[in-house]
mmCIF file of C-alpha atoms and ligand atoms in Angstrom:
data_model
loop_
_atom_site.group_PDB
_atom_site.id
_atom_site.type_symbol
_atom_site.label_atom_id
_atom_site.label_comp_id
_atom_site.label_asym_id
_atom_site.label_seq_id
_atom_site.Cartn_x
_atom_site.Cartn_y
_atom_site.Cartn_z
ATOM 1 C CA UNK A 257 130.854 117.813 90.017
ATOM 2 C CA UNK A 258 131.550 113.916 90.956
ATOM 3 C CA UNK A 259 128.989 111.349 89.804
ATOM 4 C CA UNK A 260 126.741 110.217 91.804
ATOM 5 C CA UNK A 261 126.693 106.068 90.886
ATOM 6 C CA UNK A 262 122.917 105.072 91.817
ATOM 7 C CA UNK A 263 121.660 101.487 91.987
ATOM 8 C CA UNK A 264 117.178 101.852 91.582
ATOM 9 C CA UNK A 265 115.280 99.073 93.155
ATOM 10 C CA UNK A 266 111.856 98.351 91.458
ATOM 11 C CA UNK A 267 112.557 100.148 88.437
ATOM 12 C CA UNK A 268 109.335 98.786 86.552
ATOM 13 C CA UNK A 269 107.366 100.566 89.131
ATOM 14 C CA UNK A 270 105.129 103.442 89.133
ATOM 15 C CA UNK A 271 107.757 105.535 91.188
ATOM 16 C CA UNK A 272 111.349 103.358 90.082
ATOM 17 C CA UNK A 273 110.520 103.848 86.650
ATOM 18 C CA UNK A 274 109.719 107.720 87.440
ATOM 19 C CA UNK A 275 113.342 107.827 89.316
ATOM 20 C CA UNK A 276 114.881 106.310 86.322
ATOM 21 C CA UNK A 277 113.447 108.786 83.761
ATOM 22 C CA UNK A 278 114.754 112.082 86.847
ATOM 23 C CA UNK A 279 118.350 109.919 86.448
ATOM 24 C CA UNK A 280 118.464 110.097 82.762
ATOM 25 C CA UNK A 281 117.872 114.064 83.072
ATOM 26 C CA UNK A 282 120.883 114.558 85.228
ATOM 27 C CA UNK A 283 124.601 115.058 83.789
ATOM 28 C CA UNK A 284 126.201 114.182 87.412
ATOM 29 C CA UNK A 285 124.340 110.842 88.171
ATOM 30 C CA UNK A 286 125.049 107.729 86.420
ATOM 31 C CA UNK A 287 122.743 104.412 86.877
ATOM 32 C CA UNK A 288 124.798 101.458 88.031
ATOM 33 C CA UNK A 289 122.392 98.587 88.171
ATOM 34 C CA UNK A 290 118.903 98.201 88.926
ATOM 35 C CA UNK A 291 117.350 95.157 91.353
ATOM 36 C CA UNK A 292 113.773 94.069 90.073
ATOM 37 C CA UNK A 293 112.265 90.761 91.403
ATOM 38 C CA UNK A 294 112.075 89.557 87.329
ATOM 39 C CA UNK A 295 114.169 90.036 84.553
ATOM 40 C CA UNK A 296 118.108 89.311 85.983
ATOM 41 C CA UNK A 297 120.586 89.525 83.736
ATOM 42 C CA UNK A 298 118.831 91.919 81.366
ATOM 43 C CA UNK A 299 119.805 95.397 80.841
ATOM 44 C CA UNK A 300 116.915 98.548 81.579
ATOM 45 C CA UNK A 301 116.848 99.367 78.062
ATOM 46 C CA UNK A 302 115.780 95.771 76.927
ATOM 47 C CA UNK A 303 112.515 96.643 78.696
ATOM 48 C CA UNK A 304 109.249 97.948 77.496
ATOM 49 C CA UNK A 305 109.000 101.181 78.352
ATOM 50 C CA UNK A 306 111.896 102.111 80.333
ATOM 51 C CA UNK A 307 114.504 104.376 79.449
ATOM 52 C CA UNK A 308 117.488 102.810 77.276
ATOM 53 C CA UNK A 309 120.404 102.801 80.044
ATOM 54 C CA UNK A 310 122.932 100.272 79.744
ATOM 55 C CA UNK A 311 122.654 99.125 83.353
ATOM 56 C CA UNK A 312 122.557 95.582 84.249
ATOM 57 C CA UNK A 313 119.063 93.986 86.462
ATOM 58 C CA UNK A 314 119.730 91.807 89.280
ATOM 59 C CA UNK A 315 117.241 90.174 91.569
ATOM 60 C CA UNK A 316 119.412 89.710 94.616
ATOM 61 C CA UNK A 317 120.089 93.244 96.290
ATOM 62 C CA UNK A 318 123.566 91.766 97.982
ATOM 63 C CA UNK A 319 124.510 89.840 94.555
ATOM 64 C CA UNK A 320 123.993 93.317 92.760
ATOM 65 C CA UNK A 321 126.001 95.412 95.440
ATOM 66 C CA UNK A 322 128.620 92.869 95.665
ATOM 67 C CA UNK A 323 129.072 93.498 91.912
ATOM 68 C CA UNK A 324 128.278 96.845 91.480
ATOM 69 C CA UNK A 325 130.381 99.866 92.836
ATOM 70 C CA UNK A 326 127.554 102.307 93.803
ATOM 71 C CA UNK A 327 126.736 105.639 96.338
ATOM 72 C CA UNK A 328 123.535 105.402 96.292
ATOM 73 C CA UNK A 329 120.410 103.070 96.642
ATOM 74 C CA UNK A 330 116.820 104.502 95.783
ATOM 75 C CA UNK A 331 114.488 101.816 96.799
ATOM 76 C CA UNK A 332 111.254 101.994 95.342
ATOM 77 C CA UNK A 333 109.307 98.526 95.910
ATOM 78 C CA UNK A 334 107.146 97.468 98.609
ATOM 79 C CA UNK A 335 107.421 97.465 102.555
ATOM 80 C CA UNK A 336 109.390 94.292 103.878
ATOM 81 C CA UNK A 337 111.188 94.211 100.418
ATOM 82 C CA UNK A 338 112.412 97.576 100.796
ATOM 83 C CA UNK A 339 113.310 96.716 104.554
ATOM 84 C CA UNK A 340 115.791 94.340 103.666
ATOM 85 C CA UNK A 341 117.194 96.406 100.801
ATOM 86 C CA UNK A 342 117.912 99.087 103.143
ATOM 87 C CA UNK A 343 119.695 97.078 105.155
ATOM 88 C CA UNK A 344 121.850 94.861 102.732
ATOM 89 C CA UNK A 345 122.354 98.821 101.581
ATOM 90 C CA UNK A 346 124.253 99.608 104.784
ATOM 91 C CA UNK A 347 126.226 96.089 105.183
ATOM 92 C CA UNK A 348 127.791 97.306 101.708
ATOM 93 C CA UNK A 349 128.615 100.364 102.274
ATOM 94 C CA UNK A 350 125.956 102.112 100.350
ATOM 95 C CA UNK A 351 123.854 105.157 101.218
ATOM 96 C CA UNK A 352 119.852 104.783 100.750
ATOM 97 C CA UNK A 353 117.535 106.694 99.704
ATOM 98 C CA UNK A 354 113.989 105.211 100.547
ATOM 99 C CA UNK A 355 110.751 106.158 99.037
ATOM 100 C CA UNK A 356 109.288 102.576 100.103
ATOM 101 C CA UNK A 357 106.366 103.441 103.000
ATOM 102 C CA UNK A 358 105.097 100.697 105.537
ATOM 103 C CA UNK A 359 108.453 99.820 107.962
ATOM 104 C CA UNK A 360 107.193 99.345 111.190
ATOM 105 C CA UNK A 361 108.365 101.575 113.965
ATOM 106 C CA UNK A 362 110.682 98.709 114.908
ATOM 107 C CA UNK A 363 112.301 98.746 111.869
ATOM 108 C CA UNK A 364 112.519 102.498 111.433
ATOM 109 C CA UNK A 365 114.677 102.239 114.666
ATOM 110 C CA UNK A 366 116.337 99.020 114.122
ATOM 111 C CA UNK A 367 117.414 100.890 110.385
ATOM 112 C CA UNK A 368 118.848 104.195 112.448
ATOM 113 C CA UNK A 369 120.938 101.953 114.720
ATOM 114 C CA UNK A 370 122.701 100.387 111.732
ATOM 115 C CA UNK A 371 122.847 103.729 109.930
ATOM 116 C CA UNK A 372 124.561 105.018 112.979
ATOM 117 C CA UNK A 373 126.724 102.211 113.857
ATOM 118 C CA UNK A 374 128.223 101.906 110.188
ATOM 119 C CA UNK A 375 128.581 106.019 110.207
ATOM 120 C CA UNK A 376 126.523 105.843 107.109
ATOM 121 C CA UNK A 377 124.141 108.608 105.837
ATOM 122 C CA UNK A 378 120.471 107.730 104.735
ATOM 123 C CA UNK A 379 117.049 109.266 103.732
ATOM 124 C CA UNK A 380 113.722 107.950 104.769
ATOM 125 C CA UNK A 381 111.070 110.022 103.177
ATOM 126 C CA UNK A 382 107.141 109.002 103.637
ATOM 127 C CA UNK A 383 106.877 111.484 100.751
ATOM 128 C CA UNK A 384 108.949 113.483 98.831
ATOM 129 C CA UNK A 385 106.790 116.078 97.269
ATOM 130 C CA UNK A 386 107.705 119.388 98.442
ATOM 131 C CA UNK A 387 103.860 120.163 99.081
ATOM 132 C CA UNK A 388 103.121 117.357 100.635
ATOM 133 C CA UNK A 389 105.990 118.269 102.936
ATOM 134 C CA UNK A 390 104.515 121.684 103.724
ATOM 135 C CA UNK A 391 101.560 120.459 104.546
ATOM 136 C CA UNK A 392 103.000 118.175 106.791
ATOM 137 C CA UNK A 393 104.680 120.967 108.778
ATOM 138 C CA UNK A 394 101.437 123.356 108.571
ATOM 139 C CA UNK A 395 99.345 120.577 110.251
ATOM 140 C CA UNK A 396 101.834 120.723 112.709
ATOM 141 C CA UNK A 397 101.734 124.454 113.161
ATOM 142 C CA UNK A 398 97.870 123.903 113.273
ATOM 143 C CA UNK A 399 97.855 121.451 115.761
ATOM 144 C CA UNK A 400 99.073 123.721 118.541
ATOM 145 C CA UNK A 401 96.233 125.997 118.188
ATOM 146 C CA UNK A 402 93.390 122.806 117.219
ATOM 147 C CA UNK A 403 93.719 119.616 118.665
ATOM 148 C CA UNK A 404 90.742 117.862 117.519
ATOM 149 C CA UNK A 405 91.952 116.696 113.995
ATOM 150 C CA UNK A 406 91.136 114.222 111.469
ATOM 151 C CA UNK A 407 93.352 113.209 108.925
ATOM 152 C CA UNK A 408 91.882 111.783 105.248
ATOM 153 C CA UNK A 409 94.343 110.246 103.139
ATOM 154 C CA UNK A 410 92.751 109.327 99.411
ATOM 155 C CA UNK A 411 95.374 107.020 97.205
ATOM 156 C CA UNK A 412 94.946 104.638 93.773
ATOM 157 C CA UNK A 413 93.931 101.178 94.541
ATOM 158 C CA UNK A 414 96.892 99.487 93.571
ATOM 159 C CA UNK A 415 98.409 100.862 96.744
ATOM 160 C CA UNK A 416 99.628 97.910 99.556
ATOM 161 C CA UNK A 417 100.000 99.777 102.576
ATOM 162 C CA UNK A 418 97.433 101.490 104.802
ATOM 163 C CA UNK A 419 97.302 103.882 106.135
ATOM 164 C CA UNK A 420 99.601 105.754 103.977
ATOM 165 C CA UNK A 421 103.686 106.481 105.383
ATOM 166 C CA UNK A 422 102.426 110.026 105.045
ATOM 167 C CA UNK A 423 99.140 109.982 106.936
ATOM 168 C CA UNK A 424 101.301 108.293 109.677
ATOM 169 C CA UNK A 425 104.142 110.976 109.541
ATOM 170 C CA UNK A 426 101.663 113.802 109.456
ATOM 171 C CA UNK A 427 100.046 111.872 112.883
ATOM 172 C CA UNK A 428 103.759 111.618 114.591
ATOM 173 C CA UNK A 429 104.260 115.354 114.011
ATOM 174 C CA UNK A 430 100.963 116.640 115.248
ATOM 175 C CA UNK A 431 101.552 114.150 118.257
ATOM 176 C CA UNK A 432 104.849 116.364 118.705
ATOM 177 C CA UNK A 433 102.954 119.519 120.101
ATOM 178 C CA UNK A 434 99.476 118.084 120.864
ATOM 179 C CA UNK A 435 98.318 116.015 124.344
ATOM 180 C CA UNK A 436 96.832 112.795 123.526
ATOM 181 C CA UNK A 437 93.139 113.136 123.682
ATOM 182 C CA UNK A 438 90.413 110.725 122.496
ATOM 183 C CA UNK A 439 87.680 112.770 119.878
ATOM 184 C CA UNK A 440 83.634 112.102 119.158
ATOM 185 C CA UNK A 441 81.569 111.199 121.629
ATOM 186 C CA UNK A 442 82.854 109.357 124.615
ATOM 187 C CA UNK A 443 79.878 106.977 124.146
ATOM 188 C CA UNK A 444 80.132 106.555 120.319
ATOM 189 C CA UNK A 445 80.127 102.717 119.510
ATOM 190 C CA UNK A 446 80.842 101.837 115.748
ATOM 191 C CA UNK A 447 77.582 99.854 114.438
ATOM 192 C CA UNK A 448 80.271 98.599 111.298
ATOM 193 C CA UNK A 449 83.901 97.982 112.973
ATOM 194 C CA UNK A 450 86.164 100.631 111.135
ATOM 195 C CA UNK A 451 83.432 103.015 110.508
ATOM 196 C CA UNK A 452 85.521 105.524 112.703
ATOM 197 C CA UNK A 453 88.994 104.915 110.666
ATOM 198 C CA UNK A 454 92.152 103.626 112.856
ATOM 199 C CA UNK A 455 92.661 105.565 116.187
ATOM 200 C CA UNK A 456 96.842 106.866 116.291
ATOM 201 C CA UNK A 457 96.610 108.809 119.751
ATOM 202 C CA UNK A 458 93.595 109.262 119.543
ATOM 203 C CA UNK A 459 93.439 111.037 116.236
ATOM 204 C CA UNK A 460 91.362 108.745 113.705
ATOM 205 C CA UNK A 461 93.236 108.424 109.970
ATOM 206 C CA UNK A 462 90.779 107.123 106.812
ATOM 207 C CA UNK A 463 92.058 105.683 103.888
ATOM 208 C CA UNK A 464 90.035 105.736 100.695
ATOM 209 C CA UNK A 465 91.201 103.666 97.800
ATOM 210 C CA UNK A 466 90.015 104.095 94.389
ATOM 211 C CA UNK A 467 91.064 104.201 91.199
ATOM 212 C CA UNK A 468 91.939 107.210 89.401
ATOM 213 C CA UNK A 469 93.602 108.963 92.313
ATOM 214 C CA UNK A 470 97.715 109.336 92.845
ATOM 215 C CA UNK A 471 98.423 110.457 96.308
ATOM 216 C CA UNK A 472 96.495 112.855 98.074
ATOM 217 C CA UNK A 473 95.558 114.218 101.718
ATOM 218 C CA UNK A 474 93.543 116.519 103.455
ATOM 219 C CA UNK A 475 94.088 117.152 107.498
ATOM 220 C CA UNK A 476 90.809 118.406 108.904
ATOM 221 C CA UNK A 477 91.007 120.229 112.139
ATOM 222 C CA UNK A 478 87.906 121.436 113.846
ATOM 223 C CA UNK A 479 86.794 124.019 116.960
ATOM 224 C CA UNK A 480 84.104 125.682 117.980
ATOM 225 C CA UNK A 481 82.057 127.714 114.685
ATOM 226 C CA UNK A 482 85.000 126.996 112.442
ATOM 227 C CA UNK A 483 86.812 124.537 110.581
ATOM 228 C CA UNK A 484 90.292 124.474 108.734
ATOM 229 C CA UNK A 485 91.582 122.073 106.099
ATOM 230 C CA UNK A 486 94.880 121.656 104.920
ATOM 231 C CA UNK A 487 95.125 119.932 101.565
ATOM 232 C CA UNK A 488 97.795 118.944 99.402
ATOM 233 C CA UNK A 489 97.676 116.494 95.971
ATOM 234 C CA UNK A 490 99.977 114.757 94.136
ATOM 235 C CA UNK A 491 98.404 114.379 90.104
ATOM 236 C CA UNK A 492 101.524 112.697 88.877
ATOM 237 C CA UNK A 493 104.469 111.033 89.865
ATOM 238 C CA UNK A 494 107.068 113.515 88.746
ATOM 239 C CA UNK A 495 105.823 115.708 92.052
ATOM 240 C CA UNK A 496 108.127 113.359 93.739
ATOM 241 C CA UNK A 497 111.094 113.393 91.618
ATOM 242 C CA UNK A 498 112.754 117.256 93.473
ATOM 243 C CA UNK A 499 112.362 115.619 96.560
ATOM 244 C CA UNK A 500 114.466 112.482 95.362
ATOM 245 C CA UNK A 501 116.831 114.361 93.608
ATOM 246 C CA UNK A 502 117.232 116.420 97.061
ATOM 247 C CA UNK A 503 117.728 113.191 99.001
ATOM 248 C CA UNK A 504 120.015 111.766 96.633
ATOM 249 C CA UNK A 505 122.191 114.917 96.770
ATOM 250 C CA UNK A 506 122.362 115.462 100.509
ATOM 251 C CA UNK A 507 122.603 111.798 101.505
ATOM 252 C CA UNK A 508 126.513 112.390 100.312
ATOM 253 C CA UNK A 509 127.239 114.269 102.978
ATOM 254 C CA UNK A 510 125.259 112.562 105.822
ATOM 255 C CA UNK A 511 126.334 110.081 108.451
ATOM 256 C CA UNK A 512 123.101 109.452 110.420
ATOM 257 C CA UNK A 513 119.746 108.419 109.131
ATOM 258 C CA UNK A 514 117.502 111.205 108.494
ATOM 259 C CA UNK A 515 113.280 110.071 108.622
ATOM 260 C CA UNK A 516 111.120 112.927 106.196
ATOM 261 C CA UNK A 517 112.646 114.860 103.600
ATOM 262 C CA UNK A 518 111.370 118.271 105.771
ATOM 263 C CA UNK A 519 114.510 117.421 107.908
ATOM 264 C CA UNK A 520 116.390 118.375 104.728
ATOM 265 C CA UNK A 521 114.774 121.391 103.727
ATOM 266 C CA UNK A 522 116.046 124.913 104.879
HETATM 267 N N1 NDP B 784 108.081 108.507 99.376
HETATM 268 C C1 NDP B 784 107.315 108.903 98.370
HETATM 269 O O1 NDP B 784 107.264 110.089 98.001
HETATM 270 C C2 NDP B 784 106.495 107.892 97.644
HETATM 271 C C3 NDP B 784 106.515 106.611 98.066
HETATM 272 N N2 NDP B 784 105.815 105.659 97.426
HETATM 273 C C4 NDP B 784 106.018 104.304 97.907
HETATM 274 O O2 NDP B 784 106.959 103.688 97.022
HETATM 275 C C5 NDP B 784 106.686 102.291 96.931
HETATM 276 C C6 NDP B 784 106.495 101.916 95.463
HETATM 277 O O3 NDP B 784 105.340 102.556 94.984
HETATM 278 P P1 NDP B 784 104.829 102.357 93.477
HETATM 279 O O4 NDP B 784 105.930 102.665 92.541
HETATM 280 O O5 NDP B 784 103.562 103.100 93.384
HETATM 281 O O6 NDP B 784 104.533 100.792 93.485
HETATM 282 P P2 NDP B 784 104.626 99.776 92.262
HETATM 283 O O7 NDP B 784 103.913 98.535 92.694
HETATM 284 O O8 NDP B 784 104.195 100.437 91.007
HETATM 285 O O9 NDP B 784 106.194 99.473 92.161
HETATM 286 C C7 NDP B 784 106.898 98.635 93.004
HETATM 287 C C8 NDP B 784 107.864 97.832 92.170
HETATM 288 O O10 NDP B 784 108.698 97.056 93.028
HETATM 289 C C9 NDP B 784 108.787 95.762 92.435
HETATM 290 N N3 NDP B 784 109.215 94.765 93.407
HETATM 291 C C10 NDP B 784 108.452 93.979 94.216
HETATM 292 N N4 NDP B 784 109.236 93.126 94.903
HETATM 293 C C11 NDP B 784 110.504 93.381 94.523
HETATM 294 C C12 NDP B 784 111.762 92.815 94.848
HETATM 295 N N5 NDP B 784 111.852 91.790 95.721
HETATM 296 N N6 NDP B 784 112.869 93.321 94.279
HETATM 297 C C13 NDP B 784 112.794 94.332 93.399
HETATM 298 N N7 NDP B 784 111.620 94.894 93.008
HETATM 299 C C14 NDP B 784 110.495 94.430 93.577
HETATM 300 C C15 NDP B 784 107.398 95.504 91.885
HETATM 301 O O11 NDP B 784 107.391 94.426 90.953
HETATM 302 P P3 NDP B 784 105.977 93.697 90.616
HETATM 303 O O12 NDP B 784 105.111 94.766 90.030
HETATM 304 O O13 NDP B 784 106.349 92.630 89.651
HETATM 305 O O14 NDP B 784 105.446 93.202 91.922
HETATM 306 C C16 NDP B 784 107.135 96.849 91.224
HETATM 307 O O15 NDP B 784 107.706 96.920 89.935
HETATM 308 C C17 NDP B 784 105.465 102.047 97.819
HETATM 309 O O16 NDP B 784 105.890 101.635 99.088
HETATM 310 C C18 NDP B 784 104.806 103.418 97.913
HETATM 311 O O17 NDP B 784 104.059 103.595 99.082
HETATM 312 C C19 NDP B 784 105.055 105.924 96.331
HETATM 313 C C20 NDP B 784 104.953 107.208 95.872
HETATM 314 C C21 NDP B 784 105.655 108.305 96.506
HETATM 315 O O1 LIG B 785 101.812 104.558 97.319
HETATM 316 C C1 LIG B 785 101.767 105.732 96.927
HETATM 317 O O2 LIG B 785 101.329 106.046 95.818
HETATM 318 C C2 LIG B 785 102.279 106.791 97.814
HETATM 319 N N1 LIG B 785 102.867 106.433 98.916
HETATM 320 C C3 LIG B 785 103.443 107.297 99.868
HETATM 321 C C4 LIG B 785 102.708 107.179 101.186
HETATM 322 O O3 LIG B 785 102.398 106.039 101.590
HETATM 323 O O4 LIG B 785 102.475 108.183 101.835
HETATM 324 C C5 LIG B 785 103.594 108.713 99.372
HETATM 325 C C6 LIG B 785 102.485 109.191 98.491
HETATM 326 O O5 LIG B 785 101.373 109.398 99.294
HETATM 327 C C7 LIG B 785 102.210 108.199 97.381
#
C-alpha cells in the first residue's frame, strides 16, 4: 500500500483536529504539513491538544505546498478560506478533499473547471457522514412521490454558514426529480421577515442555531392525511471521519471533481 502524504488545513478546528486524530489511526497515510491561520513555524505536536505528529504549520497554503511534497489536501476551515485553498490545491498539483461548506455556486463551477482543466481529481462533500448521505438520497426518492417539502436543518452556534452545505445539497437533489412549485398559502405574507425560512425553488430551508447541537436535519414532506420525516444526526464529529477517509482514498484515482460523497458510494 503507497502512502498517502496529506497536508490538513485548520487543524485546531472542530473537524481538522478530528481529521488529524482519523490520520494518526491509519498505517498508509502520513501528515505532511498542516496550514492554520496562527502558529507558523510550529510543529502539530507543540499544540495543546492535538496529536504529537512531527509535521510542520504554515499559514500560507502556496508557501506550504511549495515546500511540502503532498497528494492530498483536506481543508477544513471556513468558506472563502477554503475557496482559495482549493484552488492554490490544484495550481500545485495537489488533490483536495473539502469538508469546508458555503462556496457559492459560482465557485463550485469555477473549482470543476480548474479540476478539469489540470486533469486533477477532487472531493467536495457538504457532509461526509454516511447517514447523512442516505438521507440525502431518501429525500430524493421521497420527493418523486411528495413534492411539498420542508427541510429543518438544526446545527451548534458556532457555525458561520447558513443555511447549512447539506440543507442546500439535500434542496439541489430534490430539485432533480421535483417541478418547482411555490408551498403555503398563495396569500401568506410574513408579519416578521424570515418567519417562513429562505425560499430555494420554492422549498423553504430553517436553520436553528443553538448550542449543544452538532449537525443535524430532518426533511419534512407532507400530503394529504399523512406526513413523512426523514431524519438523520450527527452526535460527534468522528461520524464524519469514514466519509473522509473514503474521499481521501478515492480522490487517488480521480481526474474530475466529484460534488457529495454519495457520488462515491456504490
Ligand atoms: N463536510 C462535512 O462533513 C462537514 C463540514 N463541516 C464544515 O467544515 C468547516 C469547519 O468546521 P468546524 O471544524 O466545525 O469549524 P471550526 O471553526 O471549529 O474550525 C475551522 C478552523 O479553521 C481555522 N481557520 C480559519 N481561517 C484559516 C486560514 N486562513 N487558514 C487556516 N485555518 C484557518 C480556524 O481558526 P480560528 O478558530 O482561529 O478562526 C479554525 O481552527 C465548516 O465550513 C463546516 O461547515 C463541518 C462538519 C462536517
Ligand atoms: O458546520 C458544521 O458543523 C457542519 N457543516 C456541514 C454543513 O454545513 O452541512 C456538515 C454538517 O452538517 C456539520
Amino acid at each position: 500500500m503507497n502512502t498517502v502524504k496529506i497536508v490538513v488545513a485548520g487543524p485546531r478546528g472542530k473537524m481538522g483536529s478530528e481529521a488529524l486524530r482519523m490520520i494518526q489511526k491509519q498505517d498508509n497515510y502520513e501528515l505532511v504539513a498542516c496550514v492554520d491561520k496562527k502558529n507558523g513555524g510550529w510543529k502539530v505536536k507543540d499544540i495543546d491538544g492535538l496529536p504529537p505528529f512531527e509535521a510542520r504549520i504554515y499559514e500560507d497554503m502556496d508557501e506550504c505546498l511549495q515546500e511540502v511534497e503532498a497528494d492530498v489536501l483536506i481543508d477544513l476551515t471556513a468558506p472563502e478560506v477554503g475557496y482559495k485553498h482549493t484552488k492554490s490545491a490544484f495550481e500545485h498539483g495537489v488533490r483536495p478533499v473539502v469538508g469546508t461548506t458555503g462556496f457559492t455556486t459560482d465557485q463550485l463551477e469555477e473549482l470543476t473547471d480548474l479540476s478539469e482543466q489540470k486533469g486533477l481529481g477532487a472531493v467536495i462533500a457538504p457532509n461526509f457522514a454516511i447517514g447523512a448521505v442516505l438521507m440525502m438520497q431518501f429525500s430524493k426518492m421521497a420527493a418523486k412521490y411528495f413534492p411539498n417539502v420542508e427541510i429543518i436543518e438544526r446545527h451548534h452556534d458556532q457555525k458561520l454558514d447558513a443555511p447549512s452545505g447539506t440543507a442546500v445539497k439535500t434542496a439541489e437533489l430534490i430539485q432533480q426529480v421535483r417541478e418547482e412549485q411555490s408551498q403555503g398559502h398563495p396569500n401568506e405574507k410574513e408579519t416578521i421577515p424570515g418567519a417562513r425560512g429562505a425560499d430555494f425553488d420554492g422549498m423553504r430551508i430553517h436553520s436553528v442555531r443553538l448550542p449543544g447541537l452538532v449537525a443535524h436535519q430532518e426533511v419534512v414532506f407532507g400530503d394529504l392525511g399523512q406526513n413523512l420525516t426523514i431524519k438523520h444526526d450527527s452526535f460527534h464529529r468522528e461520524s464524519f471521519m469514514s466519509g473522509v477517509k473514503l474521499a481521501v482514498d478515492r480522490v487517488l484515482e480521480l481526474d474530475v471533481l466529484v460534488y457529495g460523497l454519495e457520488n462515491l458510494m456504490e
